CSV table of C-alpha atoms in Angstrom, one decimal:
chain,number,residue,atom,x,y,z
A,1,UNK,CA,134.6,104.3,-58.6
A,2,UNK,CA,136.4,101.5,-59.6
A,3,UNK,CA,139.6,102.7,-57.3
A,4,UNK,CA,137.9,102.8,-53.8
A,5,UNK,CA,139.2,101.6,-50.9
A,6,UNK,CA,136.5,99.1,-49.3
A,7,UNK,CA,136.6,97.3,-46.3
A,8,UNK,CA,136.9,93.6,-46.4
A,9,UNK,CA,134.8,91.2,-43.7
A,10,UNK,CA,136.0,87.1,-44.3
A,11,UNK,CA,133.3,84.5,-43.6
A,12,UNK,CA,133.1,81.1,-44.0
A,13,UNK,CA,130.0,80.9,-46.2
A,14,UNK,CA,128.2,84.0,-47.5
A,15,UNK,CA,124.1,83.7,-48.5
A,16,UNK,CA,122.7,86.2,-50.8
A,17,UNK,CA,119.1,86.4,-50.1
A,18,UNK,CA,116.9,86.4,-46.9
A,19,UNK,CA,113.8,84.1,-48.1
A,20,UNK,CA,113.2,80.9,-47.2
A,21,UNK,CA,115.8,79.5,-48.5
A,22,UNK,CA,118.3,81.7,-48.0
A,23,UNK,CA,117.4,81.3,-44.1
A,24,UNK,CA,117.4,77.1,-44.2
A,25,UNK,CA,120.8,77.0,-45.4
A,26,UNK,CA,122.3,79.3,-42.5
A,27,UNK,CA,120.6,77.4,-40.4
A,28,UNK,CA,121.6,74.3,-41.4
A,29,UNK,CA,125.2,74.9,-41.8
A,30,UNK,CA,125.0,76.3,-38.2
A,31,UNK,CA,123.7,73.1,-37.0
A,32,UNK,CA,126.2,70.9,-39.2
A,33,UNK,CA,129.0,72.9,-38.2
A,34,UNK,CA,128.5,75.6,-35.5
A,35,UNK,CA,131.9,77.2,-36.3
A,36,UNK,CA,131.7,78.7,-39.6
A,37,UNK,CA,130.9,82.1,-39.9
A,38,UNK,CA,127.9,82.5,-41.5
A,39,UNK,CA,126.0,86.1,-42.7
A,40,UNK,CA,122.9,86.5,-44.7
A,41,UNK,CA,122.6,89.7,-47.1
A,42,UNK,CA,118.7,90.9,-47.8
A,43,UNK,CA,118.1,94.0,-49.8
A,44,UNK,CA,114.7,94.4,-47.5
A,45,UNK,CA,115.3,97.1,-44.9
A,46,UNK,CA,114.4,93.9,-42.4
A,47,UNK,CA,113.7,90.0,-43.3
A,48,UNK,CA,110.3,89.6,-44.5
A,49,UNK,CA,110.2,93.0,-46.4
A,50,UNK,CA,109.9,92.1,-49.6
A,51,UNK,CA,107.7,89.0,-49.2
A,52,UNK,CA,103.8,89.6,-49.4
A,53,UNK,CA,103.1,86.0,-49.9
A,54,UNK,CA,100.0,84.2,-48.2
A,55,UNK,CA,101.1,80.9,-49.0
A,56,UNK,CA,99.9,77.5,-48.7
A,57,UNK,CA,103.2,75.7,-47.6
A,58,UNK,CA,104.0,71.8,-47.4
A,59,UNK,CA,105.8,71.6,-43.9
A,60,UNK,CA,108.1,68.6,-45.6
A,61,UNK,CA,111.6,70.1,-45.3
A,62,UNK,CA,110.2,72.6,-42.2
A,63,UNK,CA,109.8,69.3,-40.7
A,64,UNK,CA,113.6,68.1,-41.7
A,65,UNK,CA,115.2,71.7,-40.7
A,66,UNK,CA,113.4,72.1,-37.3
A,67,UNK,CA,110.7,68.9,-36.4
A,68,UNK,CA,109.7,70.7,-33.3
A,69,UNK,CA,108.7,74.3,-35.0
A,70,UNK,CA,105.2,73.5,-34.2
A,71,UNK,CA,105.3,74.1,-30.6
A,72,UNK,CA,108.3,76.5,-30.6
A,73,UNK,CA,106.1,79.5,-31.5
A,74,UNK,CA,106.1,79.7,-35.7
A,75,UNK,CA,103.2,81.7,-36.4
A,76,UNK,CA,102.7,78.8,-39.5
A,77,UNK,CA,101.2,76.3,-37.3
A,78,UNK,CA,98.4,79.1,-36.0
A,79,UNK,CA,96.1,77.6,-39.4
A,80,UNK,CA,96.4,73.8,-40.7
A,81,UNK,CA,94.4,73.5,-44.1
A,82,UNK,CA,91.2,72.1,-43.5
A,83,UNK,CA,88.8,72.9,-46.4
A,84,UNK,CA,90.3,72.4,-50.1
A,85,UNK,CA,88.6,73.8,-53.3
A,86,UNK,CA,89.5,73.9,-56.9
A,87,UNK,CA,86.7,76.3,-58.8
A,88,UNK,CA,86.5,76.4,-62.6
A,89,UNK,CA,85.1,79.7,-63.4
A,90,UNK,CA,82.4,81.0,-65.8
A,91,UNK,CA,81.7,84.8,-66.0
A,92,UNK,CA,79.4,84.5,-63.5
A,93,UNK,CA,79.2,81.0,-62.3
A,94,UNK,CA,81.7,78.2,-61.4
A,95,UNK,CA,81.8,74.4,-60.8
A,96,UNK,CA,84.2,72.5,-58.6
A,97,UNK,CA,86.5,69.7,-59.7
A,98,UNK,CA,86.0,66.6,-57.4
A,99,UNK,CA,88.9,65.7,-55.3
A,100,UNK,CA,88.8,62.2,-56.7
A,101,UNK,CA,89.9,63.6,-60.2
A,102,UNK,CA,92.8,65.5,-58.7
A,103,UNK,CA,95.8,63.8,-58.4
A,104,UNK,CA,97.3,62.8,-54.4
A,105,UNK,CA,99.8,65.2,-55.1
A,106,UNK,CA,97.3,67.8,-55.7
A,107,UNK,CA,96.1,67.3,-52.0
A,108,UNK,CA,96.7,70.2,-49.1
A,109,UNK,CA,96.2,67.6,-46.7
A,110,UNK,CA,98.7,68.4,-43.8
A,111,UNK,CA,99.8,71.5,-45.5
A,112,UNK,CA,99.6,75.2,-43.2
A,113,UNK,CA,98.3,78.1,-44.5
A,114,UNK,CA,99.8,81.6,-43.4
A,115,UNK,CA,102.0,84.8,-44.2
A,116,UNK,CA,105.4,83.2,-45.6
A,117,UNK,CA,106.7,87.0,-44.2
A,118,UNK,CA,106.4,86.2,-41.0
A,119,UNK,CA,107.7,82.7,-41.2
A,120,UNK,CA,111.1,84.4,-42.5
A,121,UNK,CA,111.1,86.7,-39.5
A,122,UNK,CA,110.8,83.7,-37.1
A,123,UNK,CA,113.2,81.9,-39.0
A,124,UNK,CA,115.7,84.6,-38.9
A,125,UNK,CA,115.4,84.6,-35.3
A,126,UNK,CA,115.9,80.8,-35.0
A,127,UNK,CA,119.7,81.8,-37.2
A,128,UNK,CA,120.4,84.6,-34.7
A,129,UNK,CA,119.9,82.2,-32.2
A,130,UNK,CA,122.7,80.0,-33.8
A,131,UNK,CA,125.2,82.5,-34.4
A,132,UNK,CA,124.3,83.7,-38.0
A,133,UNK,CA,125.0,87.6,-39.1
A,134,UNK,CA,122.1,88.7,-40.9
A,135,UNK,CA,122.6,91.9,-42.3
A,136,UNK,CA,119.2,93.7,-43.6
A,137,UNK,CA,119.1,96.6,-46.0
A,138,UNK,CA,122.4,95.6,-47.4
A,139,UNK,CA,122.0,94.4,-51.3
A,140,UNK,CA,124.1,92.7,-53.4
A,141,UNK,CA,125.4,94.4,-56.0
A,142,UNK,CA,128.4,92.5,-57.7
A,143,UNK,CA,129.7,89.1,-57.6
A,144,UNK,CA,133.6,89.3,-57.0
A,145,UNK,CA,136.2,86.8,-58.8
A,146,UNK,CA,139.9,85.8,-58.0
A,147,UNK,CA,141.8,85.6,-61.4
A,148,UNK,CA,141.1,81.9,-61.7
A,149,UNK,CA,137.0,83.6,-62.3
A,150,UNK,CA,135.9,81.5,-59.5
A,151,UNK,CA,133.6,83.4,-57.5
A,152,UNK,CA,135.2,84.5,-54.0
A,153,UNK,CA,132.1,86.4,-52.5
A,154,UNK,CA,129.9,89.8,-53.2
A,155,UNK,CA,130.1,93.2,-53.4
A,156,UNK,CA,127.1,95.5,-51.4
A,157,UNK,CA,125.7,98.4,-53.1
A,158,UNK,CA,127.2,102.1,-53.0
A,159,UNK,CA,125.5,104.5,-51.1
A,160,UNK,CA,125.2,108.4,-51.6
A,161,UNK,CA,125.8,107.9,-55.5
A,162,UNK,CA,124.1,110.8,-57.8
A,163,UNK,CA,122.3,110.3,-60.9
A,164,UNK,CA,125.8,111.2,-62.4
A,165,UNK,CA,127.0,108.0,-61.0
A,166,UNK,CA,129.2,110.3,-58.9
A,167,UNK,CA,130.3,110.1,-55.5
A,168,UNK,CA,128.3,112.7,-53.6
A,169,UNK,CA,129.5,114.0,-50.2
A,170,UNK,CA,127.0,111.5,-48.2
A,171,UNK,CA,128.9,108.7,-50.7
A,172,UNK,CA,129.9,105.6,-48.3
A,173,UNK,CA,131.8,102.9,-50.4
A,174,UNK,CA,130.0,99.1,-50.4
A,175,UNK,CA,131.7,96.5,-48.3
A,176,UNK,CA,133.5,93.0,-49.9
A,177,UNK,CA,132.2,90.2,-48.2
A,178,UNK,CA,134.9,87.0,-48.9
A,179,UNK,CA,133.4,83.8,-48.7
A,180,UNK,CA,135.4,80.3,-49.4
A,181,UNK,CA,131.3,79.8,-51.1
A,182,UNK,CA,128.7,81.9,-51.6
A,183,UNK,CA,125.3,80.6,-51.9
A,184,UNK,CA,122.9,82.6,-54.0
A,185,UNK,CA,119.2,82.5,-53.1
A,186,UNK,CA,118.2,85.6,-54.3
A,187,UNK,CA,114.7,84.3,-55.8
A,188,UNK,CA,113.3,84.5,-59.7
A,189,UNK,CA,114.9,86.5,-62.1
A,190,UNK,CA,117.9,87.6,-59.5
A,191,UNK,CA,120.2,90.0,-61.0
A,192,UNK,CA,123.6,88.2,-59.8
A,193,UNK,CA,122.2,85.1,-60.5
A,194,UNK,CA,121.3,86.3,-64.0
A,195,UNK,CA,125.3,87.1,-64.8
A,196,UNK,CA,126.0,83.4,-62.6
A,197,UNK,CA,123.8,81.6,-65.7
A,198,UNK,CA,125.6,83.4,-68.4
A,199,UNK,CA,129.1,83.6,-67.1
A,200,UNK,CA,129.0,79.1,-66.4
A,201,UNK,CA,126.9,78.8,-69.0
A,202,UNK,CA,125.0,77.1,-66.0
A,203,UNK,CA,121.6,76.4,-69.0
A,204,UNK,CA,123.8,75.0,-71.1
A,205,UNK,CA,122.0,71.8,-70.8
A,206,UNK,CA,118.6,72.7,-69.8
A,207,UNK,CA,115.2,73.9,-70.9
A,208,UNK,CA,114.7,78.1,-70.8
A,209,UNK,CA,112.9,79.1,-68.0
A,210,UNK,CA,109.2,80.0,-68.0
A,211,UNK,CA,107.1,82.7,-66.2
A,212,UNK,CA,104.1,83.4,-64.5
A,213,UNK,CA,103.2,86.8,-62.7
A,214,UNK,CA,101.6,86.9,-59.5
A,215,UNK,CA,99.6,90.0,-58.3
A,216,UNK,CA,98.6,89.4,-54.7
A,217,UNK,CA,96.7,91.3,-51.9
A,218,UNK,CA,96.1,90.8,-48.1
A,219,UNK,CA,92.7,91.5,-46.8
A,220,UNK,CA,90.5,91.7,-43.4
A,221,UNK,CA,87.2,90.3,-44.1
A,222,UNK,CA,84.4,90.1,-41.6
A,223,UNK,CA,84.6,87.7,-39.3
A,224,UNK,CA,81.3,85.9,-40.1
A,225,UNK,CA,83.0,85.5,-44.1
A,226,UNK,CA,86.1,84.1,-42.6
A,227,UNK,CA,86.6,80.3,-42.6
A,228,UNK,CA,90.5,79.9,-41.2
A,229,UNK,CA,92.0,76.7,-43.0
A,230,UNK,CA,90.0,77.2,-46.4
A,231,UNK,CA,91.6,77.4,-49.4
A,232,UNK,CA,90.6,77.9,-52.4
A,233,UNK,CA,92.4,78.0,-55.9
A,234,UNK,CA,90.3,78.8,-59.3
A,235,UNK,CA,91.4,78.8,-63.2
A,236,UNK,CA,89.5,79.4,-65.7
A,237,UNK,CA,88.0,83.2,-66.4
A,238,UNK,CA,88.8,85.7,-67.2
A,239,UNK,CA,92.3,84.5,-68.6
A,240,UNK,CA,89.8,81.7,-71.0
A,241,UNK,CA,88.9,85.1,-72.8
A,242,UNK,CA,92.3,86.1,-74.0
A,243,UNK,CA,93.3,82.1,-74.6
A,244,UNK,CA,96.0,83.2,-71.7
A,245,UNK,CA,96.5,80.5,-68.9
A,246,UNK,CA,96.6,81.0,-65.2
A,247,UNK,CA,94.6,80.8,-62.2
A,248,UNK,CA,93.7,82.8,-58.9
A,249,UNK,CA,94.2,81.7,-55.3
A,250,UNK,CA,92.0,82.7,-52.4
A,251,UNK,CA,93.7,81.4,-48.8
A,252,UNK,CA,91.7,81.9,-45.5
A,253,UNK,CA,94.1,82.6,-43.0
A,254,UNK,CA,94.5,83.6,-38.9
A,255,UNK,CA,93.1,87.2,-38.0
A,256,UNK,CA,90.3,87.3,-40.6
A,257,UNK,CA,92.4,87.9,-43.5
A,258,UNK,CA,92.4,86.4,-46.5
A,259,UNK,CA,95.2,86.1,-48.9
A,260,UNK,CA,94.6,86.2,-52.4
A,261,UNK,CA,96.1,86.8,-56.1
A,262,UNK,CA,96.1,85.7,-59.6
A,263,UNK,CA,99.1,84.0,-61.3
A,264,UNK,CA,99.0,84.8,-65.0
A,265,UNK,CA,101.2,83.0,-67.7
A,266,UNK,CA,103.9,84.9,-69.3
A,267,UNK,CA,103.9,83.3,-72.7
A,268,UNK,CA,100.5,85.1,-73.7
A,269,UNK,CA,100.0,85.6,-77.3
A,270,UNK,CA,97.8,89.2,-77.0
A,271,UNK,CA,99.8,92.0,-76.3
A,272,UNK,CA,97.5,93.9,-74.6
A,273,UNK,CA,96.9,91.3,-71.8
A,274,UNK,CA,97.5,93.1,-68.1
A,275,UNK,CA,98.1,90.3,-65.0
A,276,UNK,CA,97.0,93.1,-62.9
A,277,UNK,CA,93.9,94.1,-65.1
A,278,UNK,CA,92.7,90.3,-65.0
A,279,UNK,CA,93.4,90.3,-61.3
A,280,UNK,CA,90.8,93.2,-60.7
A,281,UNK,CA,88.5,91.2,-63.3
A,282,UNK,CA,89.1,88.0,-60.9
A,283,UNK,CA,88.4,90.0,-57.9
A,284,UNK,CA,84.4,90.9,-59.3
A,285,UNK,CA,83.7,87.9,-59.9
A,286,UNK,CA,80.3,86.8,-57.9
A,287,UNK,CA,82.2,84.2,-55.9
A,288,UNK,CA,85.4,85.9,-55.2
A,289,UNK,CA,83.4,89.4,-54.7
A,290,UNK,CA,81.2,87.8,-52.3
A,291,UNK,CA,84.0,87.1,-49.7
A,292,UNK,CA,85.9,90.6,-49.9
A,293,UNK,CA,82.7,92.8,-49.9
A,294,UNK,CA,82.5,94.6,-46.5
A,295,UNK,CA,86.5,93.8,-46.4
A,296,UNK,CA,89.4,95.9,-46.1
A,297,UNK,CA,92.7,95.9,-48.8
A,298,UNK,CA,95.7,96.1,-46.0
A,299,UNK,CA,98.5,95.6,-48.5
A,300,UNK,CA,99.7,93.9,-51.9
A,301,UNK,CA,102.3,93.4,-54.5
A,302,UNK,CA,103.8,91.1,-57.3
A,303,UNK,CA,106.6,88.7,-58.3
A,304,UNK,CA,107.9,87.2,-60.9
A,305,UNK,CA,106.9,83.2,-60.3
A,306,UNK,CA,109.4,80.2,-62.1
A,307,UNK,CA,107.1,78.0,-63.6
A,308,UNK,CA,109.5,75.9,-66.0
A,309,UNK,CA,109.6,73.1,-63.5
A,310,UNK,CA,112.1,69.9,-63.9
A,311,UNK,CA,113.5,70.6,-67.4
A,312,UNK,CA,114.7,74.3,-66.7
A,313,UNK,CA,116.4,73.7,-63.6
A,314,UNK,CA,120.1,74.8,-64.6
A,315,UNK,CA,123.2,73.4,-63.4
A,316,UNK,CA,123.2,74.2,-59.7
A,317,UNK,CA,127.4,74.8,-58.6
A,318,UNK,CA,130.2,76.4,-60.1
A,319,UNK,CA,133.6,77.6,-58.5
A,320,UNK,CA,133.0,79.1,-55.5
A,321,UNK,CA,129.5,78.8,-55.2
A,322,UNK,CA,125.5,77.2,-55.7
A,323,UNK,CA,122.1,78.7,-56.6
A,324,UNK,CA,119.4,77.4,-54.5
A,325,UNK,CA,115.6,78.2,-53.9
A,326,UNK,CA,113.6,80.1,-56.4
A,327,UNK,CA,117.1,81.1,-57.7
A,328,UNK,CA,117.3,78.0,-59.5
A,329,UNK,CA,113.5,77.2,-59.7
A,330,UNK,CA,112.0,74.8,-57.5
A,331,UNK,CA,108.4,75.5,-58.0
A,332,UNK,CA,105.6,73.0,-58.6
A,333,UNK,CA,103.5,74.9,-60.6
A,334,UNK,CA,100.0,72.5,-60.2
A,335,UNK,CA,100.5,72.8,-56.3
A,336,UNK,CA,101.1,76.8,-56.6
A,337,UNK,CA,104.2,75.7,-54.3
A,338,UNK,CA,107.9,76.5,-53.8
A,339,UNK,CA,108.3,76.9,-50.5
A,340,UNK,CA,109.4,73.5,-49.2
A,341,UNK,CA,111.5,72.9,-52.0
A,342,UNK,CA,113.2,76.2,-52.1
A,343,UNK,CA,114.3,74.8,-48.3
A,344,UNK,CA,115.6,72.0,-49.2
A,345,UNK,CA,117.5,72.7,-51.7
A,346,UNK,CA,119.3,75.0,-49.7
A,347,UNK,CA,119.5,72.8,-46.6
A,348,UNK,CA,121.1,70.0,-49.5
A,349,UNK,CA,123.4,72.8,-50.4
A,350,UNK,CA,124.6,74.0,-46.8
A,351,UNK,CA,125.0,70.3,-45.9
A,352,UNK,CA,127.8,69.9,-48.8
A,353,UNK,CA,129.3,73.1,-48.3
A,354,UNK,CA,129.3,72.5,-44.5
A,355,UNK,CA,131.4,68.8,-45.7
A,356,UNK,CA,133.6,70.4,-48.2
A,357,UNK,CA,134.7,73.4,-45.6
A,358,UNK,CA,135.5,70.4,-43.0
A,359,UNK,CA,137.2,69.1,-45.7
A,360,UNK,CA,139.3,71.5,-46.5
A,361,UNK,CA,138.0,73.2,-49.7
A,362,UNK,CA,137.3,76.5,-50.5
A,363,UNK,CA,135.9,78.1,-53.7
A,364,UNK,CA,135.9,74.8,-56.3
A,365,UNK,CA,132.6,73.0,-57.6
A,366,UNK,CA,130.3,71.8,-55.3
A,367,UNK,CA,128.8,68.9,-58.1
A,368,UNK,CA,128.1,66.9,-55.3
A,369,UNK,CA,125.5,69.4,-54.2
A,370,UNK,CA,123.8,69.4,-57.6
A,371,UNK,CA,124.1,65.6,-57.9
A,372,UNK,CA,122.2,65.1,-54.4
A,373,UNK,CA,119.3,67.7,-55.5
A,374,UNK,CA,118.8,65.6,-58.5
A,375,UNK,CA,118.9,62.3,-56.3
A,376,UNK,CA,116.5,63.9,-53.6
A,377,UNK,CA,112.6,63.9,-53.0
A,378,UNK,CA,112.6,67.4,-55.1
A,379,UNK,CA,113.2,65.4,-58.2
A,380,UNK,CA,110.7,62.7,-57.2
A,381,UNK,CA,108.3,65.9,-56.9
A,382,UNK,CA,108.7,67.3,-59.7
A,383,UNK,CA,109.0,65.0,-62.1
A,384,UNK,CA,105.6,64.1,-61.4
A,385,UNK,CA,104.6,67.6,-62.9
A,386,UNK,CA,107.1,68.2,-65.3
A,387,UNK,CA,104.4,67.7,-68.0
A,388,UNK,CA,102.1,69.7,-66.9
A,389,UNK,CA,102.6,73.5,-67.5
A,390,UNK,CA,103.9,72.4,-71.2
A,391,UNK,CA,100.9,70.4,-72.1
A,392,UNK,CA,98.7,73.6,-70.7
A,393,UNK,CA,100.8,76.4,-72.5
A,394,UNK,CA,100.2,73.9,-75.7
A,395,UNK,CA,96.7,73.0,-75.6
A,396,UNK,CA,95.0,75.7,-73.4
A,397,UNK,CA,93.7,75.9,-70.1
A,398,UNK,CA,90.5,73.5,-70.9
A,399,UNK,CA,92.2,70.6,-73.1
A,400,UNK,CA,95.4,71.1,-71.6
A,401,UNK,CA,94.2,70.7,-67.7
A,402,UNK,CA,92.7,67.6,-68.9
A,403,UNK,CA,95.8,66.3,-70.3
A,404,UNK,CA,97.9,67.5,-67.8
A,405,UNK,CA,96.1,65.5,-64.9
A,406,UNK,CA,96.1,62.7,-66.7
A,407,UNK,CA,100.2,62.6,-67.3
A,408,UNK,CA,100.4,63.0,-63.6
A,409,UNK,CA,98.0,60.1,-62.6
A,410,UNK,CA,100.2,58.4,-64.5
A,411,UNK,CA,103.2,59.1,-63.4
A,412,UNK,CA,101.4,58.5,-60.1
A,413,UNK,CA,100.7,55.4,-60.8
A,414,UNK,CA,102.6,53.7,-63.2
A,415,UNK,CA,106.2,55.8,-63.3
A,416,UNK,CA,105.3,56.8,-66.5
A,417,UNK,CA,103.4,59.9,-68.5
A,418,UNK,CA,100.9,60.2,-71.3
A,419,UNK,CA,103.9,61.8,-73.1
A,420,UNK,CA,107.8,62.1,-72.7
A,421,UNK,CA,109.1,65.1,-71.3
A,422,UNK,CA,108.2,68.2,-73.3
A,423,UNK,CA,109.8,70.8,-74.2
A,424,UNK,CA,109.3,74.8,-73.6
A,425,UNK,CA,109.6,77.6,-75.5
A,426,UNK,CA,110.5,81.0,-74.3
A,427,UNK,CA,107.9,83.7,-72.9
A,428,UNK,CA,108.8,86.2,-75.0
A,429,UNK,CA,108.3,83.7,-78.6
A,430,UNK,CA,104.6,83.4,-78.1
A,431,UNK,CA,103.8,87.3,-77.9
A,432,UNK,CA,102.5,87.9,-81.3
């Protein structure tokens, strides 16, 4: 296998990964410099494939990538948020927290609720438009290397292999797709982006990186249930009965559907504790039951969900290319958001790699891309939180929501938190 003949396309800037992320940065190298030669690999069989996400989304860096996408026909702007709810449930009952106790940053004031799928699809279009080669069905497989070990572009997956790992007679040979960068945006827990971190020692320097696990379902719901713009986010039961941490997430969106899920914690001590058992636990409870009942399931799924915030975010470039998005772990775990972050990192990271191309380069260290992420509102952002999942893996979902609120009004107000920056420890260490 390792003796094939494959074909060879050059580009200017390769993306691994058709998300959000993946999708901003072709776009905004396109509109920084309309002659490279951009292509996007997703391993979907078409953009949007493998993202069942109802999302609440910040339209910050949608805003920065394309200010007019409001009236250019994204399906996003169909539902602005406009009824916010944070339940603490019992077993049967629940209380809400008043908004005056939640910190500003903790408000989905101007936010838009809707299927982060189809925002990808109309995205994608918006790169076609531009120029960009988006190539679906086609994943990565292997990073390639000149003999300096800088990285020069990727590999796709083999197709018509046997379980032998033998060519079968259907066998067509991957293609190398050269890149003078490649930008990998491939989400959490990315296979490439896995061997990236290890072979740069890119976490060197950095915290590990934490987990959550998000089951999530799309549902119709009768239209006299269906309130578009509410949203509603619980913690609580029935993760307060293992002493796991987590929460669920209810979004009422356009059509009469709802989204909904439940994000549990990776770090739990008990063994025996099943995200998707807790999610059907979730789903019975008298509040949450009393929206789906008469409803309809229409799809679902899972993903793995970064939650390690500021301290785990690794070293971002190495020769020849960046991680950006989820790839690197953008999410603000108290706002259940990654979205707008995810985008700009990857608009930061086409802007440099759009500079260093004019410039000449090809296949060194972008630091200048890291350095502006770490100078950029996504720092600002996160920072704010960077206590928070810590103090709540420490203390528990009661105590440690308490504390964690309270480090982010201060860092709200004052610049400053109830404690330095902690520290986390690794999923896998807490399972008993």
């Amino acid at each position: 296998m390792s003796e094939i003949q494959r074909e060879e396309m050059p580009y200017d800037v390769v993306i691994v990964g058709g998300g959000p992320a993946g999708l901003s940065a072709a776009i905004r190298l396109k509109q920084v410099s309309p002659d490279l030669a951009v292509c996007v690999l997703e391993k979907g069989s078409e953009i949007g494939a493998h993202i069942l996400s109802g999302a609440v989304i910040d339209p910050r860096a949608l805003d920065e990538l394309l200010p007019g996408w409001r009236e250019d026909g994204c399906p996003l702007a169909e539902v602005a948020v406009t009824d916010n709810w944070h339940w603490v449930l019992g077993k049967t009952g629940k209380f809400a927290l008043p908004h005056f106790m939640m910190p500003p940053l903790m408000s989905n004031k101007g936010c838009y609720t809707g299927s982060l799928g189809n925002l990808c699809r109309w995205l994608a279009g918006k790169a076609e438009e531009l120029g960009v080669e988006i190539f679906p069905g086609f994943p990565a497989a292997e990073v390639l290397y000149d003999d300096s070990g800088a990285v020069i572009g990727v590999q796709t997956g083999d197709m018509g292999v046997g379980r032998d790992g033998e060519p079968r007679a259907d066998f067509q040979p991957g293609m190398n797709l050269l890149a003078k960068y490649t930008l990998f945006t491939e989400g959490a827990r990315g296979h490439l982006t896995k061997r990236l971190k290890a072979k740069f020692a890119l976490e060197a320097e950095c915290q590990p990186q934490v987990y959550g696990l998000g089951v999530k379902e799309l549902w119709d719901i009768p239209a006299d249930k269906h309130v578009p713009g509410r949203v509603i986010h619980t913690q609580g039961w029935p993760l307060s009965e293992s002493h796991s941490w987590g929460g669920g997430f209810l979004y009422h969106q356009a059509n009469h559907q709802v989204a909904l899920g439940f994000v549990t914690a990776l770090d739990y001590a008990n063994p025996y504790v099943s995200p998707f058992e807790e999610f059907q636990r979730w789903k019975q409870h008298p509040a949450i039951r009393a929206v789906l009942e008469g409803g309809k399931r229409v799809a679902y799924g899972a993903r793995a969900i970064n939650e390690g915030g500021w301290q785990s975010v690794p070293r971002l470039a190495f020769p020849g290319g960046v991680l950006a998005g989820c790839s690197a772990g953008f999410v603000n775990v108290p706002r259940i958001k990654g979205t707008h972050t995810a985008m700009k990192s990857a608009m930061l990271a086409a802007e440099a790699i759009a500079a260093a191309i004019g410039a000449g380069r090809a296949q060194d260290a972008l630091d200048e891309y890291d350095a502006a992420v770490r100078a950029s509102w996504i720092a600002k952002e996160l920072k704010l939180v960077q206590n928070a999942e810590p103090l709540v893996a420490k203390f528990g979902g009661a105590i440690g929501t308490v504390l964690a609120g309270a480090d982010m009004w201060c860092r709200t107000l004052f610049g400053f938190g109830i404690a330095r920056p902690l520290q986390h420890h690794s999923d896998a260490s807490a399972t008993g």
